[in-house]
Short mmCIF file of C-alpha atoms and ligand atoms in Angstrom, two decimals:
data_model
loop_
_atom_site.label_atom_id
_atom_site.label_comp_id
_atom_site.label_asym_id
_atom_site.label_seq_id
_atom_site.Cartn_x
_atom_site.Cartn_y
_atom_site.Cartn_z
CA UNK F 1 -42.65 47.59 -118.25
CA UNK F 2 -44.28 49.34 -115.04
CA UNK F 3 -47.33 50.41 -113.83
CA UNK F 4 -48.00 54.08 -114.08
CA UNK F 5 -50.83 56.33 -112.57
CA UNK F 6 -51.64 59.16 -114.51
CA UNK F 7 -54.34 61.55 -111.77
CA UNK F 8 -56.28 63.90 -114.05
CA UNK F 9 -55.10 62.10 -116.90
CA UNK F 10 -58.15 62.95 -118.94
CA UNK F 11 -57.00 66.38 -118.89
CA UNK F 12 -54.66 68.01 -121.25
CA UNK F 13 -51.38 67.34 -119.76
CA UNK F 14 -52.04 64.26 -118.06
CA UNK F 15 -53.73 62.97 -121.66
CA UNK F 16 -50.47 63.48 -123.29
CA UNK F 17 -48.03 62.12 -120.74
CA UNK F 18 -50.49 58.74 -120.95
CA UNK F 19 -50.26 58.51 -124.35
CA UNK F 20 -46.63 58.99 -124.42
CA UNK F 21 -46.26 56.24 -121.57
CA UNK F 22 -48.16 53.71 -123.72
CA UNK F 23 -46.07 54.56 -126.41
CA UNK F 24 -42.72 53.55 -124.58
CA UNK F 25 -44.89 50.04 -123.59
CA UNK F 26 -45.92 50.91 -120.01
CA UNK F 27 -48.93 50.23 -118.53
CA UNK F 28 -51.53 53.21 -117.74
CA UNK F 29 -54.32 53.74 -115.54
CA UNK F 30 -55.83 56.91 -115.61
CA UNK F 31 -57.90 58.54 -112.21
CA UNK F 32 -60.21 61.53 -113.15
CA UNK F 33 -63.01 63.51 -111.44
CA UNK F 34 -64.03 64.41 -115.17
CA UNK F 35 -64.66 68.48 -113.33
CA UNK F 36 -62.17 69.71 -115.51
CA UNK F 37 -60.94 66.39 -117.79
CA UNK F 38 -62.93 64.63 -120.44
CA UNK F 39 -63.19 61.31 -121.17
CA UNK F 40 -63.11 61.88 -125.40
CA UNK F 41 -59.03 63.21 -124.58
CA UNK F 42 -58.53 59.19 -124.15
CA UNK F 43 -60.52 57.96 -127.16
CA UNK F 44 -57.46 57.93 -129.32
CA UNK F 45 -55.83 55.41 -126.33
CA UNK F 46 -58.32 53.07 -125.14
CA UNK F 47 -55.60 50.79 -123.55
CA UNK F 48 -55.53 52.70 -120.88
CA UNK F 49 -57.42 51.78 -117.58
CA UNK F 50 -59.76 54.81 -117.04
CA UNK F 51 -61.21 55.29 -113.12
CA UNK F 52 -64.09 58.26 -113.00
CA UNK F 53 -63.68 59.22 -109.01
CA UNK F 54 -62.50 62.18 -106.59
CA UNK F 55 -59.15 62.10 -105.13
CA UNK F 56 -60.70 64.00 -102.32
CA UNK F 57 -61.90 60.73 -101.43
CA UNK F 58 -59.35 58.93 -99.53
CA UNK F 59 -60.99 55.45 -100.08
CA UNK F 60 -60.82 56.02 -103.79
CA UNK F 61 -57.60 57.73 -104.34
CA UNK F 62 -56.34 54.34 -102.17
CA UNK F 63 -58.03 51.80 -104.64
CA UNK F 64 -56.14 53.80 -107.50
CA UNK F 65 -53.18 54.13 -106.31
CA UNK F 66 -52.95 50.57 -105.20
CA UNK F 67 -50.51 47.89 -107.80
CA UNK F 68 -48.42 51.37 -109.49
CA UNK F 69 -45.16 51.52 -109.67
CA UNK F 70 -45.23 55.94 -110.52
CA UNK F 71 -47.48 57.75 -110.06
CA UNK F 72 -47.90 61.42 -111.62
CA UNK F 73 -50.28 63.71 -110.10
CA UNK F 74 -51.69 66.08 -112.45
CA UNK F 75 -54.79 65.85 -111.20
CA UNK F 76 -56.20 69.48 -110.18
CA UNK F 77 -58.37 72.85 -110.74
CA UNK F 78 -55.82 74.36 -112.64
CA UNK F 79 -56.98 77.97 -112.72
CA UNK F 80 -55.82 81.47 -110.78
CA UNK F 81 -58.74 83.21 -110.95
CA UNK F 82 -61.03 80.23 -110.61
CA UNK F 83 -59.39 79.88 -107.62
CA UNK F 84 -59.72 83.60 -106.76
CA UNK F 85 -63.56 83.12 -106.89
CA UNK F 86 -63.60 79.85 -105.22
CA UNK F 87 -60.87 79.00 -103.32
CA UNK F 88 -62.24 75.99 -100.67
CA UNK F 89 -63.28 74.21 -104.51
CA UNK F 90 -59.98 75.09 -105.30
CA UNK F 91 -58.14 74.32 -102.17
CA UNK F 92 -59.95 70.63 -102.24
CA UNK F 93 -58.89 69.71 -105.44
CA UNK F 94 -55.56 70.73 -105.28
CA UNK F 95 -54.75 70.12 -101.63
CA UNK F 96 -57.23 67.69 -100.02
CA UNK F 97 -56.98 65.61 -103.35
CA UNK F 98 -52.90 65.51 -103.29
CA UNK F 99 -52.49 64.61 -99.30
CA UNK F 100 -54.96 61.81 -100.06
CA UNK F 101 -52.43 60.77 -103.36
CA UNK F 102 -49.57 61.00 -100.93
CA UNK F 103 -50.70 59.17 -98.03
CA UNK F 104 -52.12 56.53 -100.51
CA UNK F 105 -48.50 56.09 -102.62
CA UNK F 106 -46.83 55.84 -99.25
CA UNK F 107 -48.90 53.29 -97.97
CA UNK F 108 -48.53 51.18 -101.26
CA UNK F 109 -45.40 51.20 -101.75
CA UNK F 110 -45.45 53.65 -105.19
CA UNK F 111 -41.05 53.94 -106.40
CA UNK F 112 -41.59 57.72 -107.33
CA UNK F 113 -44.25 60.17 -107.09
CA UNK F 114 -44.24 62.90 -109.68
CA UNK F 115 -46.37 66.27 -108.94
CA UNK F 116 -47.37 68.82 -111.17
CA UNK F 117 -46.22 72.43 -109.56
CA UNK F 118 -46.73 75.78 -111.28
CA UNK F 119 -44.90 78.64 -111.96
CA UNK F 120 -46.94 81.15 -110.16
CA UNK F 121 -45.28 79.86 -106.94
CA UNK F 122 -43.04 82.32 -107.72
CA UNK F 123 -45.22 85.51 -107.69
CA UNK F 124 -43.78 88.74 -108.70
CA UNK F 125 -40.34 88.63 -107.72
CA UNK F 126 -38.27 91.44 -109.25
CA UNK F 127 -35.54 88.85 -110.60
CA UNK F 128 -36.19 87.07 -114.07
CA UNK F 129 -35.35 84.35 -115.02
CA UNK F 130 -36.88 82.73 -111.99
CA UNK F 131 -34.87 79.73 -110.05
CA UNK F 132 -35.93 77.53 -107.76
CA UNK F 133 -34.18 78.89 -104.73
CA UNK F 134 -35.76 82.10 -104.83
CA UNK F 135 -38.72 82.26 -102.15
CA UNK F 136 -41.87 81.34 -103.31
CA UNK F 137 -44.06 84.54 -102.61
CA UNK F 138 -47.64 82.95 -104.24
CA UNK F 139 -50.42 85.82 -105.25
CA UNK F 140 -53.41 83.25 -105.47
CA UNK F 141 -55.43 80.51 -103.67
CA UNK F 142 -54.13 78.40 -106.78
CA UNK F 143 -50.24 79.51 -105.83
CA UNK F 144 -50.61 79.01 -102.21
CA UNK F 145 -51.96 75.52 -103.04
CA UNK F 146 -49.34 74.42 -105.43
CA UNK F 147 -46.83 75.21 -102.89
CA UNK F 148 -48.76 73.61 -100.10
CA UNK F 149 -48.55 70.61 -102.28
CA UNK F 150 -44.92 70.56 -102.90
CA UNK F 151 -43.98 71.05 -99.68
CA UNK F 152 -46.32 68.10 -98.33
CA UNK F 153 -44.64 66.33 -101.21
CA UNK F 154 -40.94 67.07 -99.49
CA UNK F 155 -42.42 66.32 -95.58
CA UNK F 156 -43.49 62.83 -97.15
CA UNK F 157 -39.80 62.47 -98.35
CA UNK F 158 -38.12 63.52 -95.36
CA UNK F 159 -40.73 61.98 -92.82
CA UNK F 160 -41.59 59.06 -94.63
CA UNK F 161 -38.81 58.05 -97.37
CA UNK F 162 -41.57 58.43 -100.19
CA UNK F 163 -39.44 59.60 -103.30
CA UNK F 164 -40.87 62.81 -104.86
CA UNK F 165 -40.57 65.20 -107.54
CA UNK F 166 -42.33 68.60 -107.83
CA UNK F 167 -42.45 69.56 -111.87
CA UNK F 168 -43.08 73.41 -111.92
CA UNK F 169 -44.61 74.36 -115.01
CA UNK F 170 -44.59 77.41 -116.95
CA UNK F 171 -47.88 77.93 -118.84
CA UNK F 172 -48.36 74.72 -120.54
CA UNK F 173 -49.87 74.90 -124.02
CA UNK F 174 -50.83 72.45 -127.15
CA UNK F 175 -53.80 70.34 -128.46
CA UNK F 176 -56.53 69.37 -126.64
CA UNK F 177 -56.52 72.10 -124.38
CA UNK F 178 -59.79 73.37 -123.84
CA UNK F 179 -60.53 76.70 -125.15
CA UNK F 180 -63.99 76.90 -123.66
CA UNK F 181 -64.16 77.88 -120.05
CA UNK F 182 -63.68 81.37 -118.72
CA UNK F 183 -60.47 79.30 -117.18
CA UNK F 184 -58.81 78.20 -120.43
CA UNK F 185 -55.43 79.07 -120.81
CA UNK F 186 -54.75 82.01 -123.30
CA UNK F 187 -53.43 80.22 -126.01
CA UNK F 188 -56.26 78.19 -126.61
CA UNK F 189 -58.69 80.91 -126.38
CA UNK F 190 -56.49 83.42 -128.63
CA UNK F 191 -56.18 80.39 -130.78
CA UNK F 192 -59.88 79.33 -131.65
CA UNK F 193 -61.27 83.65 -131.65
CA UNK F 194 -58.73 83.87 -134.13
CA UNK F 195 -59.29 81.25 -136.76
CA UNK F 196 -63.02 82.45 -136.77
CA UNK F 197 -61.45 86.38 -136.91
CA UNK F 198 -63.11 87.19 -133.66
CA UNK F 199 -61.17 89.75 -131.49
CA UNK F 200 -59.82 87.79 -128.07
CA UNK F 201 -59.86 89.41 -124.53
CA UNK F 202 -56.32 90.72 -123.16
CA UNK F 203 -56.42 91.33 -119.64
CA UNK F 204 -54.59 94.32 -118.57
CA UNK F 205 -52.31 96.36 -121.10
CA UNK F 206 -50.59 93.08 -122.38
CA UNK F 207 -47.43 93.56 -121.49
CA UNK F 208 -47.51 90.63 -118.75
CA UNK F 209 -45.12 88.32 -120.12
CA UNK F 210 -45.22 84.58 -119.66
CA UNK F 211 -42.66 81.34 -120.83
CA UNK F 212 -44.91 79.26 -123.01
CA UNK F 213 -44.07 75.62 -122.74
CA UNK F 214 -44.78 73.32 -125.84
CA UNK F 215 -46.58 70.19 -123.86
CA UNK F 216 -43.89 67.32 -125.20
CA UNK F 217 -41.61 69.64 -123.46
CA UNK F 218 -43.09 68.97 -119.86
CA UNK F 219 -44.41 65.18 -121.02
CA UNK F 220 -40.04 64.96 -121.58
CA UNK F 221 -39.21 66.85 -118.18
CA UNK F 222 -42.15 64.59 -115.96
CA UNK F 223 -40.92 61.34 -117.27
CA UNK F 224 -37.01 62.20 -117.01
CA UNK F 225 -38.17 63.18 -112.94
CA UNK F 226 -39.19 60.06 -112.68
CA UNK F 227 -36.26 58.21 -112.79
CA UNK F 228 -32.90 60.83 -112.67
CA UNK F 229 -30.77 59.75 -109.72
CA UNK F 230 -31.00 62.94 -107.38
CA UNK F 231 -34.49 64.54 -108.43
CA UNK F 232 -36.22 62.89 -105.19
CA UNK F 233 -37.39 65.73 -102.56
CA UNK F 234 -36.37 68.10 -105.24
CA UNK F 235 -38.43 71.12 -107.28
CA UNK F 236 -37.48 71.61 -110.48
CA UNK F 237 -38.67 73.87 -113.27
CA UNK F 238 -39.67 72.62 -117.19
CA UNK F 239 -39.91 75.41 -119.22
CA UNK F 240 -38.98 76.86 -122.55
CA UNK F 241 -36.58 79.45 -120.76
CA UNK F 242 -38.10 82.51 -122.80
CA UNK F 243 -40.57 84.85 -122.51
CA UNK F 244 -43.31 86.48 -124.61
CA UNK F 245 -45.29 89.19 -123.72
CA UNK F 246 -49.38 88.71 -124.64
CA UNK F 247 -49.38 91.90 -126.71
CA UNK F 248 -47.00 90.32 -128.95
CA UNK F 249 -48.24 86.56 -128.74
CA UNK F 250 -51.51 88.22 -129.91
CA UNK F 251 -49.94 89.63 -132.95
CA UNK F 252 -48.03 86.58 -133.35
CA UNK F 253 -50.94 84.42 -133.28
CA UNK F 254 -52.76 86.89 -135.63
CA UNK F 255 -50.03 86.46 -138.13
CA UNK F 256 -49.71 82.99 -138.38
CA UNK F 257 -53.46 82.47 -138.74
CA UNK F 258 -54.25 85.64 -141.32
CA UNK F 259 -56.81 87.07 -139.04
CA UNK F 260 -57.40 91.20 -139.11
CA UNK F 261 -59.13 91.92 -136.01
CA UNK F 262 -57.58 93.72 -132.61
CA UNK F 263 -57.83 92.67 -129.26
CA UNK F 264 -60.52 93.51 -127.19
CA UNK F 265 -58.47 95.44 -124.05
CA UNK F 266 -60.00 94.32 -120.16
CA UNK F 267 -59.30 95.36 -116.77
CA UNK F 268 -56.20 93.18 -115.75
CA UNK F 269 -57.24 90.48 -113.65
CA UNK F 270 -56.70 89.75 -110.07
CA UNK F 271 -53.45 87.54 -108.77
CA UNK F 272 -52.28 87.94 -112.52
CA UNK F 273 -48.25 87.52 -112.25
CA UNK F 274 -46.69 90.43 -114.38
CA UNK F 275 -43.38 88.45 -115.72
CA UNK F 276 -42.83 85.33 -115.75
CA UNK F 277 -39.80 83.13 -117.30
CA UNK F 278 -38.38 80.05 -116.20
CA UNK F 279 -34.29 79.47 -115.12
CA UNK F 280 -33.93 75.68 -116.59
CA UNK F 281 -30.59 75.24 -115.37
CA UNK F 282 -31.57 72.76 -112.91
CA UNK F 283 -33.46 70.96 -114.89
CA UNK F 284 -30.67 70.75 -117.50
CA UNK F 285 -28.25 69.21 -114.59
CA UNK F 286 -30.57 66.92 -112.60
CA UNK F 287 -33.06 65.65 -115.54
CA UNK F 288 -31.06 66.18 -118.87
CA UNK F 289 -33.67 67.96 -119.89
CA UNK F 290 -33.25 70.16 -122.95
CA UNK F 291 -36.32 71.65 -124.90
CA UNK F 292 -37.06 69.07 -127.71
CA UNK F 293 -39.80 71.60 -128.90
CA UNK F 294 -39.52 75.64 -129.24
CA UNK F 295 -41.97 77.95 -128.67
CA UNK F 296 -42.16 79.05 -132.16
CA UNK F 297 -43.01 75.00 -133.77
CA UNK F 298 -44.80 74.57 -131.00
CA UNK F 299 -47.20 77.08 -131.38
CA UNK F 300 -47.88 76.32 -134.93
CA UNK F 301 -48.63 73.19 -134.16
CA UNK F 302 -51.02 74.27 -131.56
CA UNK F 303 -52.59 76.27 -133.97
CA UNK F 304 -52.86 73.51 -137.10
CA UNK F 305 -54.58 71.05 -134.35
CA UNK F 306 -57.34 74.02 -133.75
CA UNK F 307 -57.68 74.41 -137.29
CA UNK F 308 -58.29 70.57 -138.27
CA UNK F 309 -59.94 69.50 -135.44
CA UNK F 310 -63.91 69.78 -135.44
CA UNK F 311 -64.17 68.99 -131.95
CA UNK F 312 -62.57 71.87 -130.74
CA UNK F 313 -63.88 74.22 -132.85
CA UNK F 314 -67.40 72.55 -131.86
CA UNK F 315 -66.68 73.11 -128.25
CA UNK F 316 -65.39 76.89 -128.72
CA UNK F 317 -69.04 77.97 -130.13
CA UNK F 318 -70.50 75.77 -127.37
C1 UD1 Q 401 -51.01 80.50 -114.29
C2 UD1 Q 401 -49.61 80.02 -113.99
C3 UD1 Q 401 -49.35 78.68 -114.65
C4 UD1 Q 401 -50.46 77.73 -114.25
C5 UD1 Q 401 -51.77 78.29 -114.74
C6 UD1 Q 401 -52.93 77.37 -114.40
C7 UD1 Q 401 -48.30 82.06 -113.73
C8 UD1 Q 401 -47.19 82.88 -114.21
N1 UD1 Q 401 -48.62 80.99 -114.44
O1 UD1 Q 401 -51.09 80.82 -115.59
O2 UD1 Q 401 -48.11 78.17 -114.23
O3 UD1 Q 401 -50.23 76.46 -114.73
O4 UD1 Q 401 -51.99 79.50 -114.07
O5 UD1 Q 401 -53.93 77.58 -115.32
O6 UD1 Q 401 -48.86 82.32 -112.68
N2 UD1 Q 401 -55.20 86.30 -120.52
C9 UD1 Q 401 -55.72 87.18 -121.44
N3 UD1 Q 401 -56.83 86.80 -122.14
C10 UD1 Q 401 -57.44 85.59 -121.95
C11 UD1 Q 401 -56.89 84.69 -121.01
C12 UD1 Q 401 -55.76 85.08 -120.30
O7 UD1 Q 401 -55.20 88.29 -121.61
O8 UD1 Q 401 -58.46 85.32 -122.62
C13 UD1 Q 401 -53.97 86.68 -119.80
C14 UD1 Q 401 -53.99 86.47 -118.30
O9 UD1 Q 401 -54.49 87.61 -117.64
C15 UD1 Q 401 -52.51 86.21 -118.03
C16 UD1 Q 401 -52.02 85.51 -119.29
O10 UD1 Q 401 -52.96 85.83 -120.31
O11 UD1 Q 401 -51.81 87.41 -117.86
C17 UD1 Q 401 -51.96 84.01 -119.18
O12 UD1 Q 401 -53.17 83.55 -118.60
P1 UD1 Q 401 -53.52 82.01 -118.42
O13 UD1 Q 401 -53.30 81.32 -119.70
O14 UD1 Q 401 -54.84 81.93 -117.75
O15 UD1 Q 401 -52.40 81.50 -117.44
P2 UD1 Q 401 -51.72 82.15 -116.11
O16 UD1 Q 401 -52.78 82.67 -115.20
O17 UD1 Q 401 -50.57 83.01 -116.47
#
């Protein structure tokens, strides 16, 4: 049994990958600012050892960090054109907040140190599917950041012999995320418009294309990174390996949930990646990672938790 820290755990990823660590019998403490996270994602696991506090803080992401074995860093403002609009809110969340992390799990000691990346590092480069070698070419504040983190994340290895792993994700979707802020990722908006036959926003013409990721598929990949021989000072992807583009998730979505109404066609939005779809070779070789869920269950699932759960659908007429 170890001792893990989940940062931003009351979020939607970092909720899942605590549950699924007190599952396998490990010990969880959770460290959230509650900006983004909220506390009801933990009600369901009340063993774990919740901390409200900013990670900006040095002092308190030191007190946190203090007595774990891993810790995973999910913690951030995980939104492009949140960051667009404010990028110094932006930039201390996801930089400030992860130096602190760093400095903090080298100082105590922390085995592995597990950091939640993002696909749009990769920016529109012409080649598809993307691999990690390719240069990162980042087309937001919340890009550049991401990268600035992972490459702090591979100085602290190299300077300091503080093990790391940088988990690039690739549009991350399931239950509990929230479908309420101008922020929320597509699927959950698309999701809870469509159950109530409301016609969703698509930014652009919809024929961006992105590699939805199932959330047990990146829970699978973050845990694997933290103990596969080799990963350390390494950035991997942890992705479904397809790609979908929103015109026909839309109709997808619309199918599966017997709704009749159109989207509602916007002007494409700023730092909005055209194609995106994830190379998982490496993964497969350095984590053994294979994805245990596809797109296709996964998204029904998404969509049955939307349906049955009152909460959400409470919080997307909020
Ligand atoms: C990006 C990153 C992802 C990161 C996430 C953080 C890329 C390729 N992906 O996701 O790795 O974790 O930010 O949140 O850069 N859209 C609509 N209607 C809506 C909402 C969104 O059409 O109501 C469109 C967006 O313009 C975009 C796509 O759907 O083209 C997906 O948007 P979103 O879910 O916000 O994620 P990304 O910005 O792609």
């Amino acid at each position: 049994m170890s001792t893990y820290l989940v940062t931003g755990g009351a979020g939607f990823i970092g909720s899942h990958l605590a549950e699924e660590l007190l599952r396998r019998g490990h010990n969880v403490r959770v460290a959230d600012s509650l900006i983004t996270g909220k506390r009801s994602n933990l009600d369901h696991i009340p063993a774990v050892d919740f901390r409200e506090g900013d990670l900006a803080n040095e002092a308190f992401a030191r007190e946190v960090v203090e007595g774990c074995d891993y810790v995973l860093h999910q913690a951030a403002i995980p939104s492009v054109p949140r960051s667009v609009k404010d990028p110094i809110a932006s930039n201390r969340a996801n930089v400030d907040a992860t130096l602190n992390v760093l400095v903090a799990a080298r100082d105590a000691g922390v085995k592995r140190l597990v950091f939640a990346g993002s696909s749009s590092a990769y920016g529109n480069t012409p080649t598809l599917p993307k691999s990690e070698d390719m240069p990162s070419n980042p087309l937001s504040p919340y890009a550049l950041q991401k990268v600035i983190g992972e490459q702090y994340l591979q100085m602290f290895t190299r300077l300091y012999g503080l093990e790391t792993v940088s988990i690039r994700y690739f549009n991350v979707f399931g239950p509990r995320q929230d479908p309420t802020s101008p922020y929320s990722g597509v699927i959950s908006v698309f999701a809870t418009a469509l159950l109530e036959n409301r016609p969703a926003k698509i930014y652009g013409d919809g024929g961006q294309t992105r590699d939805f990721t199932y959330v047990a598929n990146v829970v699978d990949g973050v845990l694997r990174a933290c103990e596969a021989p080799g990963a350390s000072g390494e950035v991997i992807n942890v992705a479904t390996g397809g790609r979908i583009s929103l015109n026909e998730l839309y109709a997808e979505m619309k199918k599966i949930v017997g709704a009749t109404v159109d989207p509602d066609y916007q002007d494409g939005r700023q730092g909005d990646v055209r194609d995106s779809q994830a190379a998982i070779d490496k993964a497969k070789s350095i984590l053994g990672y294979q994805p245990i869920v596809s797109f296709e269950d996964g998204l029904e699932r998404t969509i049955e938790w939307y349906r049955t759960t009152p909460a959400a659908a409470t919080a997307a007429n909020a």
